[in-house]
Tab-separated table of C-alpha atoms in Angstrom:
chain	number	residue	atom	x	y	z
J	261	UNK	CA	0.069	0.181	0.151
J	262	UNK	CA	1.319	3.324	-0.747
J	263	UNK	CA	-0.253	6.207	0.825
J	264	UNK	CA	0.569	10.194	-0.072
J	265	UNK	CA	0.988	11.871	3.448
J	266	UNK	CA	1.193	15.841	3.184
J	267	UNK	CA	0.786	19.300	5.273
J	268	UNK	CA	0.123	22.497	4.179
J	269	UNK	CA	-1.233	24.685	6.963
J	270	UNK	CA	-1.743	28.347	7.477
J	271	UNK	CA	-4.350	30.753	9.033
J	272	UNK	CA	-4.707	33.484	6.528
J	273	UNK	CA	-5.696	37.264	8.385
J	274	UNK	CA	-7.412	39.056	5.730
J	275	UNK	CA	-6.541	42.142	7.505
J	276	UNK	CA	-2.978	41.618	8.303
J	277	UNK	CA	-0.105	43.563	6.437
J	278	UNK	CA	1.996	40.977	7.315
J	279	UNK	CA	2.739	39.511	3.621
J	280	UNK	CA	2.904	35.788	3.325
J	281	UNK	CA	5.483	34.679	0.422
J	282	UNK	CA	6.875	30.994	0.458
J	283	UNK	CA	9.909	32.397	2.327
J	284	UNK	CA	7.309	32.706	5.238
J	285	UNK	CA	6.558	28.892	4.946
J	286	UNK	CA	10.457	28.139	4.732
J	287	UNK	CA	11.310	30.173	7.553
J	288	UNK	CA	8.691	28.121	9.861
J	289	UNK	CA	9.662	25.042	8.013
J	290	UNK	CA	9.255	23.571	4.637
J	291	UNK	CA	10.254	19.943	4.155
J	292	UNK	CA	10.255	17.616	1.059
J	293	UNK	CA	10.327	14.060	0.082
J	294	UNK	CA	11.787	11.877	3.291
J	295	UNK	CA	12.515	15.229	5.267
J	296	UNK	CA	9.029	15.230	5.750
J	297	UNK	CA	9.178	11.918	7.790
J	298	UNK	CA	12.437	13.196	9.609
J	299	UNK	CA	10.721	15.688	11.105
J	300	UNK	CA	7.256	15.029	11.876
J	301	UNK	CA	7.856	11.392	13.072
J	302	UNK	CA	7.331	11.135	16.878
J	303	UNK	CA	5.577	14.662	16.972
J	304	UNK	CA	2.528	15.362	18.523
J	305	UNK	CA	0.822	17.017	14.988
J	306	UNK	CA	-1.597	15.011	12.825
J	307	UNK	CA	0.705	14.060	10.631
J	308	UNK	CA	2.735	12.245	13.121
J	309	UNK	CA	0.012	10.319	13.387
J	310	UNK	CA	-0.210	9.768	9.758
J	311	UNK	CA	3.361	8.491	9.879
J	312	UNK	CA	2.491	6.194	13.046
J	313	UNK	CA	-0.434	4.283	11.295
J	314	UNK	CA	1.500	4.123	7.797
J	315	UNK	CA	4.268	2.580	9.355
J	316	UNK	CA	2.121	0.580	11.697
J	317	UNK	CA	0.573	-0.998	8.346
J	318	UNK	CA	3.626	-1.933	6.430
J	319	UNK	CA	2.776	0.970	4.346
J	320	UNK	CA	5.388	2.812	1.544
J	321	UNK	CA	4.704	6.401	2.271
J	322	UNK	CA	4.885	9.216	-0.565
J	323	UNK	CA	5.599	12.676	1.220
J	324	UNK	CA	5.928	15.406	-1.354
J	325	UNK	CA	5.670	18.476	1.384
J	326	UNK	CA	5.029	19.385	4.608
J	327	UNK	CA	4.960	23.403	5.492
J	328	UNK	CA	3.437	25.548	7.479
J	329	UNK	CA	3.827	29.504	8.405
J	330	UNK	CA	2.747	31.224	11.263
J	331	UNK	CA	-0.463	33.283	10.552
J	332	UNK	CA	-0.384	36.166	8.466
J	333	UNK	CA	-2.100	38.092	5.370
J	334	UNK	CA	-3.414	36.621	2.262
J	335	UNK	CA	-0.760	33.780	0.697
J	336	UNK	CA	1.057	34.734	-2.451
J	337	UNK	CA	0.085	32.707	-5.593
J	338	UNK	CA	3.776	31.530	-6.191
J	339	UNK	CA	3.720	30.093	-2.217
J	340	UNK	CA	-0.001	28.498	-2.929
J	341	UNK	CA	2.208	27.161	-6.163
J	342	UNK	CA	5.162	26.085	-4.003
J	343	UNK	CA	2.576	24.243	-1.353
J	344	UNK	CA	0.319	22.402	-3.845
J	345	UNK	CA	2.334	21.822	-6.699
J	346	UNK	CA	4.425	19.061	-4.927
J	347	UNK	CA	1.310	16.818	-3.923
J	348	UNK	CA	-0.912	17.296	-7.207
J	349	UNK	CA	2.616	16.143	-9.308
J	350	UNK	CA	2.628	12.975	-6.730
J	351	UNK	CA	-0.834	12.126	-7.457
J	352	UNK	CA	-0.623	12.625	-10.942
J	353	UNK	CA	2.114	10.284	-11.168
J	354	UNK	CA	-0.156	7.483	-10.143
J	355	UNK	CA	0.253	4.466	-7.993
J	356	UNK	CA	-1.255	6.239	-4.337
J	357	UNK	CA	-3.951	4.181	-2.685
J	358	UNK	CA	-4.648	6.891	-0.293
J	359	UNK	CA	-3.894	10.464	0.929
J	360	UNK	CA	-3.853	11.708	4.520
J	361	UNK	CA	-3.648	15.325	4.555
J	362	UNK	CA	-2.961	17.673	7.242
J	363	UNK	CA	-4.518	20.910	6.697
J	364	UNK	CA	-5.730	24.040	8.748
J	365	UNK	CA	-9.231	25.054	6.735
J	366	UNK	CA	-9.025	28.894	6.531
J	367	UNK	CA	-5.947	29.578	4.069
J	368	UNK	CA	-6.951	32.362	1.934
J	369	UNK	CA	-4.685	32.718	-1.333
J	370	UNK	CA	-4.391	35.250	-3.815
J	371	UNK	CA	-5.814	32.364	-6.438
J	372	UNK	CA	-8.010	31.597	-4.394
J	373	UNK	CA	-10.519	32.603	-1.001
J	374	UNK	CA	-10.557	28.731	-0.264
J	375	UNK	CA	-7.046	27.326	-0.254
J	376	UNK	CA	-7.747	23.761	0.686
J	377	UNK	CA	-11.003	23.260	-0.938
J	378	UNK	CA	-9.266	24.300	-3.950
J	379	UNK	CA	-6.372	21.759	-3.285
J	380	UNK	CA	-9.075	18.788	-2.888
J	381	UNK	CA	-10.842	19.636	-5.723
J	382	UNK	CA	-7.927	19.394	-7.976
J	383	UNK	CA	-6.673	15.740	-6.397
J	384	UNK	CA	-9.861	14.668	-7.202
J	385	UNK	CA	-9.919	15.831	-10.868
J	386	UNK	CA	-6.458	14.050	-11.074
J	387	UNK	CA	-7.548	10.954	-8.992
J	388	UNK	CA	-11.851	11.002	-8.984
J	389	UNK	CA	-11.881	7.783	-6.860
J	390	UNK	CA	-8.831	8.522	-4.198
J	391	UNK	CA	-9.720	7.925	-0.737
J	392	UNK	CA	-8.597	11.336	1.376
J	393	UNK	CA	-8.576	11.816	4.902
J	394	UNK	CA	-8.118	15.505	6.239
J	395	UNK	CA	-7.219	16.389	9.783
J	396	UNK	CA	-8.610	20.414	10.154
J	397	UNK	CA	-7.956	23.189	12.793
J	398	UNK	CA	-10.875	24.008	15.010
J	399	UNK	CA	-10.349	27.527	13.506
J	400	UNK	CA	-11.140	26.150	9.735
J	401	UNK	CA	-13.856	28.066	7.386
J	402	UNK	CA	-15.694	24.346	6.290
J	403	UNK	CA	-16.653	24.691	2.630
J	404	UNK	CA	-18.744	22.538	0.520
J	405	UNK	CA	-15.443	21.858	-1.496
J	406	UNK	CA	-13.845	21.024	1.232
J	407	UNK	CA	-16.056	18.405	2.043
J	408	UNK	CA	-17.275	17.350	-1.452
J	409	UNK	CA	-13.716	16.193	-2.314
J	410	UNK	CA	-12.411	14.000	0.572
J	411	UNK	CA	-13.926	10.682	2.056
J	412	UNK	CA	-13.477	11.819	5.928
J	413	UNK	CA	-12.747	14.990	7.299
J	414	UNK	CA	-12.218	15.498	11.040
J	415	UNK	CA	-11.458	18.778	13.452
J	416	UNK	CA	-9.912	19.114	16.689
J	417	UNK	CA	-11.990	19.277	19.919
J	418	UNK	CA	-9.461	21.703	22.039
J	419	UNK	CA	-8.543	25.187	22.254
J	420	UNK	CA	-5.302	25.159	22.583
J	421	UNK	CA	-4.715	22.332	20.225
J	422	UNK	CA	-3.397	19.923	22.526
J	423	UNK	CA	-5.320	16.788	20.637
J	424	UNK	CA	-3.870	16.983	17.265
J	425	UNK	CA	-2.062	13.770	16.944
J	426	UNK	CA	-5.332	12.150	18.571
J	427	UNK	CA	-8.082	13.700	15.446
J	428	UNK	CA	-5.404	12.654	12.968
J	429	UNK	CA	-5.109	9.069	14.676
J	430	UNK	CA	-8.752	9.038	14.660
J	431	UNK	CA	-9.729	10.103	11.105
J	432	UNK	CA	-6.395	8.435	9.934
J	433	UNK	CA	-7.794	5.080	11.228
J	434	UNK	CA	-11.469	5.610	9.622
J	435	UNK	CA	-9.502	5.969	6.131
J	436	UNK	CA	-7.792	2.812	6.699
J	437	UNK	CA	-10.948	0.681	7.890
J	438	UNK	CA	-12.602	1.938	4.641
J	439	UNK	CA	-9.642	0.779	2.655
J	440	UNK	CA	-10.372	-2.541	4.364
J	441	UNK	CA	-13.788	-2.611	3.790
J	442	UNK	CA	-14.927	-2.593	7.322
J	443	UNK	CA	-16.591	1.232	7.402
J	444	UNK	CA	-18.385	2.989	4.490
J	445	UNK	CA	-17.851	6.751	5.356
J	446	UNK	CA	-20.561	9.447	4.712
J	447	UNK	CA	-20.803	12.681	5.840
J	448	UNK	CA	-23.169	15.723	6.994
J	449	UNK	CA	-21.926	19.318	7.300
J	450	UNK	CA	-23.251	22.569	7.581
J	451	UNK	CA	-23.188	25.928	8.744
J	452	UNK	CA	-24.679	28.539	10.741
J	453	UNK	CA	-24.363	32.345	10.430
J	454	UNK	CA	-22.160	32.838	13.368
J	455	UNK	CA	-18.982	35.200	13.286
J	456	UNK	CA	-18.150	33.522	16.726
J	457	UNK	CA	-14.571	35.330	17.696
J	458	UNK	CA	-11.696	33.485	18.814
J	459	UNK	CA	-11.690	34.641	22.460
J	460	UNK	CA	-14.794	33.082	23.075
J	461	UNK	CA	-13.489	29.363	21.551
J	462	UNK	CA	-11.296	28.457	24.330
J	463	UNK	CA	-12.623	24.941	24.925
J	464	UNK	CA	-12.430	24.864	28.746
J	465	UNK	CA	-15.402	27.125	28.870
J	466	UNK	CA	-18.657	27.922	27.344
J	467	UNK	CA	-20.111	28.253	25.138
J	468	UNK	CA	-17.449	25.604	22.999
J	469	UNK	CA	-16.951	23.279	25.801
J	470	UNK	CA	-20.670	22.369	25.524
J	471	UNK	CA	-20.699	21.746	21.619
J	472	UNK	CA	-16.921	19.725	22.410
J	473	UNK	CA	-18.645	17.567	24.799
J	474	UNK	CA	-21.884	17.046	22.682
J	475	UNK	CA	-19.707	16.321	19.809
J	476	UNK	CA	-17.578	13.843	22.029
J	477	UNK	CA	-21.090	11.998	23.306
J	478	UNK	CA	-22.104	11.822	19.818
J	479	UNK	CA	-18.984	9.533	18.678
J	480	UNK	CA	-20.578	6.288	19.352
J	481	UNK	CA	-22.538	3.533	17.225
J	482	UNK	CA	-22.762	4.278	13.748
J	483	UNK	CA	-20.962	7.966	14.231
J	484	UNK	CA	-17.372	7.452	13.762
J	485	UNK	CA	-16.611	11.363	13.904
J	486	UNK	CA	-18.015	14.401	15.136
J	487	UNK	CA	-16.769	18.290	14.861
J	488	UNK	CA	-17.449	21.405	15.575
J	489	UNK	CA	-15.873	23.912	13.862
J	490	UNK	CA	-15.406	27.690	15.491
J	491	UNK	CA	-13.812	28.684	12.295
J	492	UNK	CA	-11.715	31.907	11.766
J	493	UNK	CA	-13.268	35.244	11.701
J	494	UNK	CA	-10.346	37.038	10.373
J	495	UNK	CA	-10.211	35.367	7.075
J	496	UNK	CA	-12.653	37.906	4.831
J	497	UNK	CA	-14.372	34.673	2.763
J	498	UNK	CA	-18.160	33.978	2.262
J	499	UNK	CA	-17.620	30.955	4.489
J	500	UNK	CA	-16.357	32.337	7.657
J	501	UNK	CA	-17.794	31.112	10.581
J	502	UNK	CA	-19.118	28.004	12.685
J	503	UNK	CA	-19.605	25.205	11.312
J	504	UNK	CA	-19.920	21.238	11.948
J	505	UNK	CA	-19.466	17.948	10.309
J	506	UNK	CA	-20.181	14.361	11.042
J	507	UNK	CA	-18.889	11.361	9.617
J	508	UNK	CA	-20.883	8.201	10.198
J	509	UNK	CA	-20.753	4.872	8.879
J	510	UNK	CA	-22.878	4.357	5.737
J	511	UNK	CA	-26.123	6.032	7.687
J	512	UNK	CA	-26.487	9.156	6.113
J	513	UNK	CA	-29.586	10.193	8.063
J	514	UNK	CA	-27.870	9.855	11.485
J	515	UNK	CA	-25.072	11.822	10.202
J	516	UNK	CA	-27.614	14.830	9.493
J	517	UNK	CA	-29.510	14.556	12.547
J	518	UNK	CA	-26.257	14.599	14.659
J	519	UNK	CA	-25.309	17.994	12.527
J	520	UNK	CA	-28.282	19.755	12.672
J	521	UNK	CA	-28.527	19.047	16.737
J	522	UNK	CA	-24.994	20.432	17.249
J	523	UNK	CA	-25.540	23.515	14.727
J	524	UNK	CA	-28.776	24.184	17.044
J	525	UNK	CA	-27.040	24.623	19.974
J	526	UNK	CA	-24.864	26.923	18.909
J	527	UNK	CA	-27.147	29.056	17.377
J	528	UNK	CA	-28.947	29.049	20.717
J	529	UNK	CA	-25.671	30.288	22.563
J	530	UNK	CA	-24.797	32.625	19.619
J	531	UNK	CA	-24.369	35.466	22.176
J	532	UNK	CA	-21.870	33.857	24.024
J	533	UNK	CA	-19.657	33.882	20.701
J	534	UNK	CA	-18.978	37.679	21.625
J	535	UNK	CA	-16.185	38.943	23.560
J	536	UNK	CA	-16.941	42.131	26.069
J	537	UNK	CA	-14.624	44.349	26.213
J	538	UNK	CA	-12.655	46.459	29.134
J	539	UNK	CA	-10.738	49.684	29.117
J	540	UNK	CA	-6.968	49.027	28.903
J	541	UNK	CA	-6.088	50.958	31.875
J	542	UNK	CA	-8.638	49.483	34.121
J	543	UNK	CA	-7.549	46.087	32.690
J	544	UNK	CA	-3.667	46.867	33.969
J	545	UNK	CA	-4.899	48.603	37.234
J	546	UNK	CA	-7.134	45.539	38.199
J	547	UNK	CA	-3.493	43.178	37.475
J	548	UNK	CA	-1.835	45.481	39.826
J	549	UNK	CA	-4.149	44.583	42.566
J	550	UNK	CA	-3.207	41.039	42.225
J	551	UNK	CA	-0.212	40.368	44.981
J	552	UNK	CA	0.315	36.339	43.828
J	553	UNK	CA	1.869	36.145	40.474
J	554	UNK	CA	1.979	34.985	37.791
J	555	UNK	CA	-0.575	37.189	36.169
J	556	UNK	CA	-1.132	36.335	32.969
J	557	UNK	CA	-1.690	39.453	31.170
J	558	UNK	CA	-3.095	39.032	27.408
J	559	UNK	CA	-2.245	41.298	24.236
J	560	UNK	CA	-4.869	39.493	22.825
J	561	UNK	CA	-5.272	42.246	19.393
J	562	UNK	CA	-1.625	41.552	18.582
J	563	UNK	CA	-1.384	38.317	18.639
J	564	UNK	CA	0.763	36.677	15.432
J	565	UNK	CA	-0.928	33.536	16.060
J	566	UNK	CA	-3.980	34.973	14.386
J	567	UNK	CA	-2.061	37.250	11.994
J	568	UNK	CA	-1.066	40.094	14.075
J	569	UNK	CA	2.031	41.958	13.624
J	570	UNK	CA	3.510	41.636	17.311
J	571	UNK	CA	4.764	44.701	17.270
J	572	UNK	CA	2.072	46.783	18.396
J	573	UNK	CA	3.544	48.343	21.883
J	574	UNK	CA	0.356	49.728	23.424
J	575	UNK	CA	-0.139	47.213	26.314
J	576	UNK	CA	3.480	47.335	26.843
J	577	UNK	CA	3.505	50.709	27.257
J	578	UNK	CA	0.393	50.970	29.350
J	579	UNK	CA	2.458	48.201	31.777
J	580	UNK	CA	5.511	50.520	31.813
J	581	UNK	CA	3.416	53.427	32.482
J	582	UNK	CA	1.429	51.971	35.547
J	583	UNK	CA	5.062	50.532	36.945
J	584	UNK	CA	3.649	46.964	37.192
J	585	UNK	CA	6.955	45.092	38.899
J	586	UNK	CA	8.744	41.798	37.916
J	587	UNK	CA	7.436	41.812	34.342
J	588	UNK	CA	8.434	39.399	31.345
J	589	UNK	CA	7.410	39.721	27.416
J	590	UNK	CA	6.811	37.520	25.073
J	591	UNK	CA	7.474	38.711	22.437
J	592	UNK	CA	7.575	41.592	20.241
J	593	UNK	CA	9.007	41.003	16.798
J	594	UNK	CA	11.624	43.633	15.865
J	595	UNK	CA	14.624	42.695	13.743
J	596	UNK	CA	15.886	45.821	13.379
J	597	UNK	CA	15.838	45.904	17.661
J	598	UNK	CA	17.395	42.420	17.853
J	599	UNK	CA	20.116	43.401	15.518
J	600	UNK	CA	21.298	46.907	17.561
J	601	UNK	CA	21.087	44.949	20.582
J	602	UNK	CA	23.550	42.204	19.346
J	603	UNK	CA	25.937	44.971	17.688
J	604	UNK	CA	25.568	47.163	20.994
J	605	UNK	CA	26.520	43.573	23.174
J	606	UNK	CA	25.394	41.708	26.326
J	607	UNK	CA	25.693	44.056	29.253
J	608	UNK	CA	25.205	47.460	26.903
J	609	UNK	CA	22.714	49.729	28.177
J	610	UNK	CA	20.687	51.062	24.860
J	611	UNK	CA	18.307	53.492	23.646
J	612	UNK	CA	16.105	52.526	20.745
J	613	UNK	CA	12.505	52.922	19.227
J	614	UNK	CA	11.001	48.980	20.296
J	615	UNK	CA	8.215	48.388	17.968
J	616	UNK	CA	5.843	49.835	15.723
J	617	UNK	CA	7.595	49.341	12.468
J	618	UNK	CA	4.202	48.438	10.649
J	619	UNK	CA	1.519	50.102	9.326
J	620	UNK	CA	-2.310	48.703	9.888
J	621	UNK	CA	-3.926	50.221	7.151
J	622	UNK	CA	-7.301	47.932	7.434
J	623	UNK	CA	-7.978	49.245	11.319
J	624	UNK	CA	-6.689	52.680	10.284
J	625	UNK	CA	-3.218	52.738	12.645
J	626	UNK	CA	0.397	53.753	11.893
J	627	UNK	CA	2.930	51.833	13.319
J	628	UNK	CA	3.788	53.743	16.665
J	629	UNK	CA	7.728	52.564	18.371
J	630	UNK	CA	8.405	52.972	21.472
J	631	UNK	CA	11.577	54.766	22.550
J	632	UNK	CA	13.106	52.607	25.500
J	633	UNK	CA	16.028	52.740	27.292
J	634	UNK	CA	17.364	49.330	29.034
J	635	UNK	CA	20.080	46.646	29.147
J	636	UNK	CA	20.964	43.843	26.851
J	637	UNK	CA	20.792	40.989	29.259
J	638	UNK	CA	21.114	37.977	26.042
J	639	UNK	CA	21.460	37.693	22.308
J	640	UNK	CA	20.576	34.065	21.167
J	641	UNK	CA	19.636	32.199	18.140
J	642	UNK	CA	16.167	31.507	18.876
J	643	UNK	CA	15.943	27.712	18.564
J	644	UNK	CA	14.244	25.621	20.840
J	645	UNK	CA	11.840	22.570	21.036
J	646	UNK	CA	8.516	22.469	22.321
J	647	UNK	CA	8.136	19.915	25.145
J	648	UNK	CA	4.359	20.248	24.915
J	649	UNK	CA	1.796	19.678	25.563
J	650	UNK	CA	1.339	22.002	22.115
J	651	UNK	CA	3.293	21.217	18.977
J	652	UNK	CA	5.665	18.506	21.044
J	653	UNK	CA	8.433	17.591	19.826
J	654	UNK	CA	8.646	20.344	17.244
J	655	UNK	CA	11.695	22.787	16.221
J	656	UNK	CA	10.584	26.267	16.894
J	657	UNK	CA	12.861	29.112	14.878
J	658	UNK	CA	12.446	32.583	16.455
J	659	UNK	CA	14.892	33.593	14.894
J	660	UNK	CA	18.234	35.871	16.193
J	661	UNK	CA	16.886	36.983	19.657
J	662	UNK	CA	17.605	39.161	22.077
J	663	UNK	CA	16.556	40.102	26.067
J	664	UNK	CA	15.922	43.677	27.082
J	665	UNK	CA	15.574	44.656	30.447
J	666	UNK	CA	13.649	48.419	30.635
J	667	UNK	CA	13.205	48.849	34.002
J	668	UNK	CA	11.392	46.085	35.990
J	669	UNK	CA	10.047	44.461	32.535
J	670	UNK	CA	12.546	42.219	30.527
J	671	UNK	CA	11.245	42.024	27.010
J	672	UNK	CA	11.861	39.239	24.613
J	673	UNK	CA	12.722	40.308	21.034
J	674	UNK	CA	12.496	38.143	17.966
J	675	UNK	CA	13.152	38.260	14.270
J	676	UNK	CA	10.862	35.791	13.490
J	677	UNK	CA	6.790	35.955	14.732
J	678	UNK	CA	6.088	33.448	16.976
J	679	UNK	CA	3.438	32.879	19.980
J	680	UNK	CA	3.684	32.261	23.383
J	681	UNK	CA	2.267	28.703	23.624
J	682	UNK	CA	5.087	26.890	25.398
J	683	UNK	CA	7.280	27.902	28.384
J	684	UNK	CA	10.307	27.537	26.072
J	685	UNK	CA	9.830	31.222	24.715
J	686	UNK	CA	11.070	32.113	28.134
J	687	UNK	CA	13.529	29.217	29.412
J	688	UNK	CA	14.836	29.199	25.849
J	689	UNK	CA	16.213	32.730	26.371
J	690	UNK	CA	17.105	32.358	30.450
J	691	UNK	CA	13.946	33.653	31.819
J	692	UNK	CA	12.104	31.005	34.677
J	693	UNK	CA	8.401	32.576	34.175
J	694	UNK	CA	7.178	30.940	36.971
J	695	UNK	CA	9.187	33.261	39.094
J	696	UNK	CA	7.842	36.215	37.652
J	697	UNK	CA	4.983	38.522	39.112
J	698	UNK	CA	3.652	39.366	35.354
J	699	UNK	CA	3.855	37.995	32.103
J	700	UNK	CA	2.462	39.990	29.108
J	701	UNK	CA	1.701	37.345	26.600
J	702	UNK	CA	0.807	38.507	22.688
J	703	UNK	CA	-1.949	35.449	22.710
J	704	UNK	CA	-5.211	34.649	22.802
J	705	UNK	CA	-5.998	31.110	23.939
J	706	UNK	CA	-3.087	29.377	22.554
J	707	UNK	CA	-0.950	30.453	25.820
J	708	UNK	CA	-3.259	28.011	28.286
J	709	UNK	CA	-1.150	24.998	26.760
J	710	UNK	CA	1.956	26.333	28.489
J	711	UNK	CA	0.960	29.005	30.951
J	712	UNK	CA	-2.221	28.104	32.521
J	713	UNK	CA	-0.750	25.235	34.799
J	714	UNK	CA	1.320	28.367	36.373
J	715	UNK	CA	-0.976	31.418	36.379
J	716	UNK	CA	-2.269	32.993	39.042
J	717	UNK	CA	-4.886	34.758	37.173
J	718	UNK	CA	-5.158	35.843	33.693
J	719	UNK	CA	-6.648	39.167	32.454
J	720	UNK	CA	-7.076	40.108	29.018
J	721	UNK	CA	-5.804	43.676	27.618
J	722	UNK	CA	-7.611	45.212	25.082
J	723	UNK	CA	-4.784	46.866	23.126
J	724	UNK	CA	-4.321	47.600	19.372
J	725	UNK	CA	-3.796	44.972	16.429
J	726	UNK	CA	-5.132	43.259	13.563
J	727	UNK	CA	-6.511	40.391	15.694
J	728	UNK	CA	-8.784	43.164	17.651
J	729	UNK	CA	-11.989	41.697	19.119
J	730	UNK	CA	-13.673	45.005	17.887
J	731	UNK	CA	-15.889	44.158	14.449
J	732	UNK	CA	-16.449	47.844	14.207
J	733	UNK	CA	-13.065	48.103	13.256
J	734	UNK	CA	-13.230	45.480	10.545
J	735	UNK	CA	-14.487	45.786	7.096
J	736	UNK	CA	-16.056	43.040	5.385
J	737	UNK	CA	-15.874	42.532	1.782
J	738	UNK	CA	-16.652	38.955	1.318
J	739	UNK	CA	-17.989	37.392	3.817
J	740	UNK	CA	-21.488	36.249	3.229
J	741	UNK	CA	-24.501	38.278	4.793
J	742	UNK	CA	-26.311	38.402	7.529
J	743	UNK	CA	-23.820	36.994	9.958
J	744	UNK	CA	-24.550	37.211	13.570
J	745	UNK	CA	-22.990	39.688	15.362
J	746	UNK	CA	-22.985	42.010	12.210
J	747	UNK	CA	-26.166	41.809	11.352
J	748	UNK	CA	-29.050	41.263	13.377
J	749	UNK	CA	-32.248	40.934	11.136
J	750	UNK	CA	-35.444	39.708	12.717
J	751	UNK	CA	-35.946	36.520	10.327
J	752	UNK	CA	-33.343	34.307	9.857
J	753	UNK	CA	-35.371	32.448	6.931
J	754	UNK	CA	-32.960	29.362	6.069
J	755	UNK	CA	-33.201	27.470	8.734
């Protein structure tokens, strides 16, 4: 048996000014051929689960590409070709018995607003009967094209995503059982016009917790897999928003009934998917009253893990203004500042404009650096390995990295975007996050994977950035309308 195993992942923020050329995938890690297996065997990724299943089955692995990039703006046409051409060429050669694909589900490219659906459609055009298993992120914007061109599709049930290997194994097993004639997968999918906000999708919290619990409870008897997708609201494309898919063993009616039950539950809870704001100064002042740390301060509007520039200084400036003591920040993206600190040398005192190098025209903001004076504590290559529970075993490349001590605040400054979901963002540069009173994290929910176990309290800080939860700042041009909460008509006639 010959199994095609590949990964193509990007969460596209249509409002982000950060370009997404092919080099962005190379910087994160783009592998071809045997290097794919070497890079991802033993990791907690879906592709790691696929490799485990294939090797256990004694299958020959065809691995044309595995590539991922941190979320950013629309994927360039060249990058999309670099991602999809190797997969399509492998399929066109023939001799493939099945495919296992590790996708995201929210890729918007210059060539297509539905990056994954277009890829799957092209694969099926080349090999109409090819069995295909697909894993998607919980933030996938599921489309008809995606579902119509695969055999079984599943999504993560955790946010932060700590079950990637689990769901990869689950859908991979469905595919292998289908090849053996043990099951006959049929799928029912649908959506509701809810543009849920990412801050309200944590699976330890309602409303997602209840929806995930219901999906898990449905997975028995003829139901092989059930997934509720929160969707990615910052991908300005027609299908952005909440959806669900159910994979059943030959019973389309049961799959459809389960899908509808999940979607109806989500619609009843639609108001819970909207984030409620708090003035930034009040949030930081509230944090100041908490004496025992670490207190986690989330700079969520500038989260590079959702396409943020990671160089907005609004929250950091307020933390400095209110003179919070014993703070560590992860991380500010500013390659120029890193180079300046490297030239000055460890132990030097420098004054420099930090962050604020990127304009954000989609929300009408100019970059605004913050001039700071501090001591260069460390310069490193920024390379380390995630210890879990998210992306376990994957090597992180933050690029050249420096730590700048500004008063009582230690700021990790990086040359490549990286969201802080693992303690290694601090420990790799000599900072013990457990010993800090405050940790400023440019994150939304993924921080929980590494930091929730050590945090005494968590406060969301409504700063500036293109991952804002303020819908009034965003102009959607391609999103289907009406949709909640952007529109509130009295009648929603189609369900």
